Amino acid sequence: MEVKPRIRKNVNASPQLHFLGGHFSLGPTSIPYVTTHMTISELAHYLKTPEQLPGWTDGPTEIEALYQRQLDYRRVKNRILPYLADSEGERPRFFNSITVALFPYKNHEIKSFDADECIPPSLEDTAADNIINTGPVTLGTYVPFDAAKPETFSVGELRWNVDQTATVAIDGQHRLAACQLLHNKNPEEAERTRVCVIFIIPSARLGYNGNSGKRNQLLTLLRSIFIDLNKHAKPVKRSRLILLDDSDPHSIAVRRMLGTSLHDVDASSPKDGDRLPLALVDWHTDDAKFENGPYVTTVLMLDRIVQTLIGGVKPVTDWTDKKGIERQMEAFKRFGYTPSDECNKRYSDFRDAEELWQASFSYPQEDLGKIEDAIGTMCSPVVSSLLTRLKPYTELIELRRDYNMLSADFSNWYEAYCANDGTPEAYQRLQAVEDHLKHRGTPPKISTWKHCLEEEIPKLKNDNLFFKVVFQAALFNALQLLWRTPLPVIEDADIPKKGTPEHLLSWSNALESVINSLTQLDDNFFDINKTFSYEGRSGTFWAGSVLNLDRNAVDFTDSGMHRTAHWILLLTTLDYGRRRWLEVWQTGLPEDYKEFLERFAEEDPDYVQSFDQVAKKIRTGNSANRGSMWRLVCSLAEDPEQLEDQDWIEENAQKQLDARVGFIWSLLKKVSD
């Protein structure tokens, strides 16, 4: 039964606007829109940016709703507003249309266009004979409209119930913010200037054939339009594309690692399953670093982690690149993804297209879901586990819990706190968030949050390798290398097959175990300047790998990352063999790690061979990328002639390696003892 909206003349109605209607119907979805114009004063009064819509980001917030709430007020005030307000200049001023989503919205909730509570206003003094009421919106057309015939949606008049309608800019929010400021600064000029506005009205009565009745369905539509409107203009930041793009399988795979909403984090009752809670990830900046602030990682870092785990295959940015798409598809297949018949047909047509014809490829929706499941099932549990259960990350999470900083309230406040760039508008937004928090039943103490951010977290993160981008990258690079390494075998033990999810999980658990054991035994083991002493030799443990001695600074290069990954690989391999020894033979361990390897070789020579290969990479590397011990010896050489003697370098590199592995073995034996 069709719901007939109630019509009242005394509703809080918008201005009555003349429009040109149309449908954008490329592809399976038809999206109705109307083009009109409004004065800058009307824009300021009736249109909103996402952050100005009450309840848009209050409390638990879906990741879909986070994408566009940040405004760059410096850009608004320093670039757009001066351009609009330059009344003395001779240059003509103009900008293109603002695209606005118009939908039912009441009590901080999106409503259906068919909701019986919607009350549309009446049109006044109109020549339009054909009235269309859809939700809180009234349209009148001059010719009869048939939803089955989009061409009949042409010319008419438009009005909406302001109290029951959201009008949110999904393209042009910075221009809208500048218009709002101009209205406050020069209302007379704002009143006589009209701006083109495109309203997207996803109502079935107007011919929309997609889903928009629920919040996430509408947000999916809006973010898709946002991407399409912006990807060919000013480049959208990589982190934002990852959170938004529903057609890119790599971005979808990264999002599979993340929790789907911003909510309170409760370790005793996790809401995210095998996903990393969004509150622990920097999702609101385009920064890869996380050595400052409350996060264990960033969206850009997760992007890199996924790229590492799928074998180093980069995301496709050019969908006409046949080789790039082939590499990506083969990488996905290694995770158990099987292309659908439709995908195979599309790929065949794309691959066989003539070179002169710039054909592009896209994955069917079914395949995007299969890729998400394939990669997510295998990778998400280990990513989430390592970034929440490794001791340094656990300590950060526990510190945030002690300061009540795992709540959605903190996450929303911290995003506004970071976005405060010194402009009055950004400051006012932060103040509005803080004022809102003061009215909670038990208001949080923002001063304690700031104390933790400024004092406690820096103490925890300072010089700790786990909060350096290069070390976290090395961590997952090592895991990827381990995944390609067979597990040690003693007495024909039943172990997972190489390359399976169980095999990856076994090595992930081994990595977690050795790191937590070493940090338990030595709190400073993973400090950048960690010193050690073993049988008369001493030095800086991480020198030559993640620590560049020549500059006494972290080596953020890819070469530094790989050298560090080899050390993590060696630690994990050695400790896994130690634990297998104790589990199977249940006897004491040899005092010397070399004796341990000799005896283990009798059971599993392949394991010892793998260990020796990693040790060689650490000791000497190759001519293109020297190992960390080789680089260390060269840095410490006192006589330039020694640098010409490769035998001398290799001999001393072996001594440096033996001292460090011996030190590690002495610590690991304490676990056994």
Short mmCIF file of N, CA, C and O in Angstrom, two decimals, residues 291-380:
data_model
loop_
_atom_site.label_atom_id
_atom_site.label_comp_id
_atom_site.label_asym_id
_atom_site.label_seq_id
_atom_site.Cartn_x
_atom_site.Cartn_y
_atom_site.Cartn_z
N GLU A 291 54.70 7.30 15.36
CA GLU A 291 55.61 7.35 16.51
C GLU A 291 55.13 8.35 17.56
O GLU A 291 55.60 8.33 18.70
N ASN A 292 54.20 9.23 17.19
CA ASN A 292 53.55 10.11 18.14
C ASN A 292 52.05 9.80 18.15
O ASN A 292 51.52 9.26 17.18
N GLY A 293 51.37 10.17 19.20
CA GLY A 293 49.93 9.98 19.25
C GLY A 293 49.53 8.61 19.77
O GLY A 293 50.36 7.77 20.11
N PRO A 294 48.21 8.35 19.79
CA PRO A 294 47.68 7.18 20.50
C PRO A 294 47.52 5.92 19.67
O PRO A 294 46.93 4.94 20.13
N TYR A 295 48.05 5.89 18.44
CA TYR A 295 47.73 4.78 17.53
C TYR A 295 48.84 3.74 17.45
O TYR A 295 50.02 4.04 17.64
N VAL A 296 48.45 2.51 17.13
CA VAL A 296 49.42 1.43 16.93
C VAL A 296 49.84 1.33 15.46
O VAL A 296 50.85 0.71 15.15
N THR A 297 49.06 1.95 14.57
CA THR A 297 49.40 1.94 13.15
C THR A 297 48.53 2.96 12.44
O THR A 297 47.75 3.68 13.07
N THR A 298 48.65 3.03 11.12
CA THR A 298 47.88 3.97 10.31
C THR A 298 47.25 3.23 9.13
O THR A 298 47.64 2.10 8.80
N VAL A 299 46.30 3.88 8.49
CA VAL A 299 45.69 3.30 7.29
C VAL A 299 46.75 3.09 6.21
O VAL A 299 46.77 2.05 5.54
N LEU A 300 47.64 4.06 6.04
CA LEU A 300 48.69 3.91 5.03
C LEU A 300 49.63 2.77 5.37
O LEU A 300 50.14 2.09 4.47
N MET A 301 49.89 2.55 6.65
CA MET A 301 50.75 1.43 7.04
C MET A 301 50.05 0.10 6.77
O MET A 301 50.68 -0.86 6.31
N LEU A 302 48.75 0.03 7.03
CA LEU A 302 48.00 -1.19 6.71
C LEU A 302 47.98 -1.45 5.21
O LEU A 302 48.03 -2.60 4.76
N ASP A 303 47.94 -0.38 4.45
CA ASP A 303 48.03 -0.49 2.99
C ASP A 303 49.35 -1.18 2.61
O ASP A 303 49.39 -2.09 1.78
N ARG A 304 50.41 -0.75 3.25
CA ARG A 304 51.73 -1.34 2.98
C ARG A 304 51.80 -2.78 3.47
O ARG A 304 52.41 -3.64 2.82
N ILE A 305 51.20 -3.06 4.61
CA ILE A 305 51.21 -4.42 5.16
C ILE A 305 50.50 -5.39 4.22
O ILE A 305 51.00 -6.49 3.95
N VAL A 306 49.33 -4.99 3.72
CA VAL A 306 48.59 -5.85 2.78
C VAL A 306 49.43 -6.08 1.52
O VAL A 306 49.52 -7.20 1.01
N GLN A 307 50.04 -5.01 1.03
CA GLN A 307 50.89 -5.14 -0.15
C GLN A 307 52.02 -6.14 0.11
O GLN A 307 52.36 -6.96 -0.76
N THR A 308 52.60 -6.09 1.30
CA THR A 308 53.68 -7.02 1.65
C THR A 308 53.18 -8.46 1.70
O THR A 308 53.80 -9.38 1.14
N LEU A 309 52.04 -8.67 2.37
CA LEU A 309 51.54 -10.03 2.56
C LEU A 309 51.09 -10.69 1.27
O LEU A 309 51.13 -11.92 1.16
N ILE A 310 50.67 -9.90 0.29
CA ILE A 310 50.26 -10.51 -0.98
C ILE A 310 51.45 -10.64 -1.94
O ILE A 310 51.26 -10.87 -3.13
N GLY A 311 52.64 -10.47 -1.39
CA GLY A 311 53.83 -10.73 -2.20
C GLY A 311 54.47 -9.51 -2.80
O GLY A 311 55.23 -9.63 -3.77
N GLY A 312 54.19 -8.34 -2.26
CA GLY A 312 54.80 -7.12 -2.77
C GLY A 312 54.14 -6.56 -4.01
O GLY A 312 54.69 -5.63 -4.65
N VAL A 313 52.97 -7.07 -4.38
CA VAL A 313 52.27 -6.59 -5.58
C VAL A 313 51.60 -5.27 -5.25
O VAL A 313 50.77 -5.18 -4.34
N LYS A 314 51.94 -4.23 -6.00
CA LYS A 314 51.42 -2.90 -5.73
C LYS A 314 49.95 -2.78 -6.15
O LYS A 314 49.50 -3.48 -7.06
N PRO A 315 49.20 -1.87 -5.51
CA PRO A 315 47.82 -1.63 -5.94
C PRO A 315 47.79 -1.12 -7.38
O PRO A 315 48.69 -0.40 -7.81
N VAL A 316 46.75 -1.51 -8.09
CA VAL A 316 46.58 -1.04 -9.48
C VAL A 316 46.03 0.38 -9.44
O VAL A 316 45.02 0.66 -8.79
N THR A 317 46.72 1.29 -10.10
CA THR A 317 46.24 2.67 -10.21
C THR A 317 45.81 3.01 -11.63
O THR A 317 45.08 3.97 -11.84
N ASP A 318 46.28 2.23 -12.59
CA ASP A 318 45.91 2.43 -13.99
C ASP A 318 45.19 1.17 -14.47
O ASP A 318 45.82 0.12 -14.66
N TRP A 319 43.88 1.28 -14.64
CA TRP A 319 43.09 0.10 -14.98
C TRP A 319 43.11 -0.23 -16.46
O TRP A 319 42.31 -1.03 -16.95
N THR A 320 44.08 0.37 -17.18
CA THR A 320 44.39 -0.06 -18.55
C THR A 320 45.72 -0.81 -18.59
O THR A 320 46.16 -1.22 -19.65
N ASP A 321 46.36 -0.96 -17.43
CA ASP A 321 47.68 -1.60 -17.33
C ASP A 321 47.50 -3.12 -17.27
O ASP A 321 47.21 -3.68 -16.22
N LYS A 322 47.70 -3.77 -18.39
CA LYS A 322 47.45 -5.21 -18.47
C LYS A 322 48.39 -6.01 -17.57
O LYS A 322 47.97 -6.94 -16.89
N LYS A 323 49.66 -5.65 -17.56
CA LYS A 323 50.62 -6.39 -16.75
C LYS A 323 50.34 -6.21 -15.26
O LYS A 323 50.43 -7.15 -14.47
N GLY A 324 50.02 -4.97 -14.87
CA GLY A 324 49.73 -4.70 -13.47
C GLY A 324 48.52 -5.47 -12.98
O GLY A 324 48.52 -6.02 -11.87
N ILE A 325 47.47 -5.52 -13.80
CA ILE A 325 46.25 -6.24 -13.41
C ILE A 325 46.50 -7.74 -13.39
O ILE A 325 46.00 -8.45 -12.50
N GLU A 326 47.30 -8.23 -14.31
CA GLU A 326 47.63 -9.66 -14.31
C GLU A 326 48.40 -10.03 -13.05
O GLU A 326 48.10 -11.06 -12.41
N ARG A 327 49.38 -9.21 -12.64
CA ARG A 327 50.13 -9.49 -11.42
C ARG A 327 49.21 -9.49 -10.20
O ARG A 327 49.33 -10.35 -9.32
N GLN A 328 48.30 -8.53 -10.16
CA GLN A 328 47.39 -8.45 -9.03
C GLN A 328 46.49 -9.68 -8.97
O GLN A 328 46.30 -10.28 -7.90
N MET A 329 45.93 -10.07 -10.10
CA MET A 329 45.01 -11.20 -10.11
C MET A 329 45.72 -12.50 -9.72
O MET A 329 45.16 -13.32 -8.97
N GLU A 330 46.94 -12.67 -10.17
CA GLU A 330 47.70 -13.87 -9.81
C GLU A 330 48.00 -13.89 -8.31
O GLU A 330 47.99 -14.95 -7.68
N ALA A 331 48.27 -12.70 -7.75
CA ALA A 331 48.52 -12.62 -6.31
C ALA A 331 47.27 -13.01 -5.53
O ALA A 331 47.35 -13.75 -4.53
N PHE A 332 46.12 -12.56 -5.97
CA PHE A 332 44.87 -12.91 -5.30
C PHE A 332 44.59 -14.41 -5.40
O PHE A 332 44.08 -15.02 -4.45
N LYS A 333 44.92 -15.01 -6.52
CA LYS A 333 44.67 -16.44 -6.70
C LYS A 333 45.48 -17.27 -5.70
O LYS A 333 45.03 -18.35 -5.29
N ARG A 334 46.65 -16.77 -5.31
CA ARG A 334 47.47 -17.50 -4.35
C ARG A 334 46.81 -17.57 -2.98
O ARG A 334 47.21 -18.36 -2.12
N PHE A 335 45.80 -16.75 -2.77
CA PHE A 335 45.05 -16.77 -1.52
C PHE A 335 43.78 -17.61 -1.63
O PHE A 335 42.96 -17.62 -0.71
N GLY A 336 43.62 -18.30 -2.74
CA GLY A 336 42.45 -19.15 -2.91
C GLY A 336 41.32 -18.50 -3.67
O GLY A 336 40.23 -19.08 -3.77
N TYR A 337 41.56 -17.30 -4.21
CA TYR A 337 40.51 -16.63 -5.00
C TYR A 337 40.38 -17.29 -6.36
O TYR A 337 41.37 -17.50 -7.06
N THR A 338 39.15 -17.60 -6.74
CA THR A 338 38.86 -18.15 -8.06
C THR A 338 37.94 -17.18 -8.81
O THR A 338 36.81 -16.93 -8.36
N PRO A 339 38.40 -16.60 -9.92
CA PRO A 339 37.57 -15.64 -10.65
C PRO A 339 36.27 -16.27 -11.13
O PRO A 339 36.22 -17.44 -11.50
N SER A 340 35.21 -15.47 -11.11
CA SER A 340 33.91 -15.93 -11.62
C SER A 340 33.95 -15.99 -13.14
O SER A 340 34.87 -15.47 -13.78
N ASP A 341 32.94 -16.61 -13.71
CA ASP A 341 32.85 -16.67 -15.18
C ASP A 341 32.78 -15.27 -15.76
O ASP A 341 33.39 -14.99 -16.80
N GLU A 342 32.02 -14.39 -15.11
CA GLU A 342 31.90 -13.01 -15.60
C GLU A 342 33.25 -12.31 -15.56
O GLU A 342 33.62 -11.58 -16.48
N CYS A 343 34.00 -12.54 -14.49
CA CYS A 343 35.33 -11.92 -14.38
C CYS A 343 36.26 -12.45 -15.46
O CYS A 343 37.02 -11.69 -16.08
N ASN A 344 36.23 -13.76 -15.67
CA ASN A 344 37.08 -14.35 -16.71
C ASN A 344 36.75 -13.77 -18.08
O ASN A 344 37.65 -13.51 -18.89
N LYS A 345 35.46 -13.57 -18.35
CA LYS A 345 35.06 -12.99 -19.64
C LYS A 345 35.56 -11.55 -19.77
O LYS A 345 36.10 -11.16 -20.81
N ARG A 346 35.35 -10.77 -18.70
CA ARG A 346 35.82 -9.38 -18.74
C ARG A 346 37.34 -9.32 -18.96
O ARG A 346 37.83 -8.52 -19.74
N TYR A 347 38.04 -10.19 -18.23
CA TYR A 347 39.50 -10.16 -18.32
C TYR A 347 39.97 -10.61 -19.70
O TYR A 347 40.92 -10.05 -20.26
N SER A 348 39.30 -11.60 -20.25
CA SER A 348 39.66 -12.07 -21.60
C SER A 348 39.44 -10.97 -22.63
O SER A 348 40.31 -10.72 -23.48
N ASP A 349 38.30 -10.30 -22.56
CA ASP A 349 38.02 -9.20 -23.50
C ASP A 349 39.03 -8.07 -23.32
O ASP A 349 39.50 -7.47 -24.29
N PHE A 350 39.36 -7.78 -22.06
CA PHE A 350 40.32 -6.71 -21.77
C PHE A 350 41.71 -7.06 -22.29
O PHE A 350 42.38 -6.26 -22.93
N ARG A 351 42.13 -8.30 -22.06
CA ARG A 351 43.47 -8.73 -22.47
C ARG A 351 43.61 -8.78 -23.98
O ARG A 351 44.68 -8.47 -24.53
N ASP A 352 42.51 -9.13 -24.67
CA ASP A 352 42.58 -9.29 -26.12
C ASP A 352 42.28 -7.99 -26.87
O ASP A 352 42.32 -7.98 -28.11
N ALA A 353 41.97 -6.92 -26.14
CA ALA A 353 41.65 -5.66 -26.82
C ALA A 353 42.86 -5.15 -27.58
O ALA A 353 44.01 -5.32 -27.17
N GLU A 354 42.60 -4.53 -28.70
CA GLU A 354 43.67 -3.97 -29.52
C GLU A 354 44.41 -2.89 -28.74
O GLU A 354 43.82 -2.16 -27.93
N GLU A 355 45.71 -2.78 -28.97
CA GLU A 355 46.52 -1.80 -28.27
C GLU A 355 46.05 -0.37 -28.52
O GLU A 355 46.19 0.50 -27.67
N LEU A 356 45.50 -0.14 -29.70
CA LEU A 356 45.07 1.22 -30.03
C LEU A 356 43.81 1.62 -29.26
O LEU A 356 43.47 2.79 -29.15
N TRP A 357 43.12 0.60 -28.73
CA TRP A 357 41.89 0.88 -27.99
C TRP A 357 42.19 0.78 -26.50
O TRP A 357 42.53 -0.26 -25.98
N GLN A 358 42.07 1.90 -25.79
CA GLN A 358 42.40 1.95 -24.37
C GLN A 358 41.29 1.31 -23.54
O GLN A 358 40.49 1.99 -22.91
N ALA A 359 41.25 -0.02 -23.57
CA ALA A 359 40.25 -0.73 -22.77
C ALA A 359 40.65 -0.69 -21.31
O ALA A 359 41.83 -0.66 -20.97
N SER A 360 39.67 -0.68 -20.44
CA SER A 360 39.93 -0.71 -19.00
C SER A 360 39.23 -1.92 -18.40
O SER A 360 38.27 -2.45 -18.95
N PHE A 361 39.73 -2.34 -17.24
CA PHE A 361 39.21 -3.54 -16.59
C PHE A 361 38.61 -3.17 -15.25
O PHE A 361 39.08 -2.26 -14.56
N SER A 362 37.56 -3.89 -14.86
CA SER A 362 37.00 -3.74 -13.52
C SER A 362 36.51 -5.11 -13.06
O SER A 362 36.02 -5.91 -13.85
N TYR A 363 36.67 -5.37 -11.75
CA TYR A 363 36.22 -6.63 -11.18
C TYR A 363 34.71 -6.59 -10.96
O TYR A 363 34.19 -5.58 -10.48
N PRO A 364 34.00 -7.67 -11.26
CA PRO A 364 32.58 -7.73 -10.90
C PRO A 364 32.41 -7.66 -9.38
O PRO A 364 33.32 -8.02 -8.62
N GLN A 365 31.25 -7.22 -8.94
CA GLN A 365 30.99 -7.08 -7.52
C GLN A 365 31.16 -8.42 -6.79
O GLN A 365 31.69 -8.46 -5.67
N GLU A 366 30.72 -9.49 -7.42
CA GLU A 366 30.86 -10.81 -6.81
C GLU A 366 32.32 -11.13 -6.52
O GLU A 366 32.67 -11.66 -5.45
N ASP A 367 33.20 -10.78 -7.44
CA ASP A 367 34.62 -11.09 -7.27
C ASP A 367 35.27 -10.22 -6.22
O ASP A 367 36.18 -10.68 -5.51
N LEU A 368 34.83 -8.98 -6.10
CA LEU A 368 35.37 -8.12 -5.05
C LEU A 368 35.09 -8.72 -3.68
O LEU A 368 35.95 -8.69 -2.79
N GLY A 369 33.89 -9.28 -3.51
CA GLY A 369 33.56 -9.94 -2.25
C GLY A 369 34.40 -11.19 -2.02
O GLY A 369 34.84 -11.46 -0.89
N LYS A 370 34.65 -11.94 -3.08
CA LYS A 370 35.46 -13.16 -2.96
C LYS A 370 36.91 -12.83 -2.62
O LYS A 370 37.55 -13.53 -1.81
N ILE A 371 37.42 -11.75 -3.20
CA ILE A 371 38.80 -11.34 -2.90
C ILE A 371 38.90 -10.87 -1.45
O ILE A 371 39.85 -11.21 -0.73
N GLU A 372 37.91 -10.10 -1.01
CA GLU A 372 37.89 -9.64 0.38
C GLU A 372 37.89 -10.82 1.34
O GLU A 372 38.64 -10.84 2.34
N ASP A 373 37.06 -11.83 1.06
CA ASP A 373 36.98 -13.00 1.93
C ASP A 373 38.29 -13.79 1.91
O ASP A 373 38.77 -14.25 2.96
N ALA A 374 38.87 -13.96 0.72
CA ALA A 374 40.07 -14.77 0.59
C ALA A 374 41.24 -14.16 1.36
O ALA A 374 41.91 -14.84 2.15
N ILE A 375 41.48 -12.87 1.15
CA ILE A 375 42.60 -12.22 1.83
C ILE A 375 42.28 -11.99 3.30
O ILE A 375 43.12 -12.18 4.18
N GLY A 376 41.04 -11.59 3.57
CA GLY A 376 40.66 -11.32 4.96
C GLY A 376 40.74 -12.54 5.84
O GLY A 376 41.25 -12.48 6.96
N THR A 377 40.25 -13.68 5.34
CA THR A 377 40.27 -14.90 6.13
C THR A 377 41.68 -15.30 6.52
O THR A 377 41.93 -15.77 7.64
N MET A 378 42.63 -15.09 5.61
CA MET A 378 44.00 -15.54 5.86
C MET A 378 44.83 -14.49 6.60
O MET A 378 45.62 -14.83 7.49
N CYS A 379 44.66 -13.23 6.28
CA CYS A 379 45.57 -12.20 6.78
C CYS A 379 45.03 -11.41 7.97
O CYS A 379 45.80 -11.00 8.84
N SER A 380 43.73 -11.15 7.99
CA SER A 380 43.20 -10.27 9.02
C SER A 380 43.46 -10.79 10.44
O SER A 380 43.83 -10.00 11.32
#
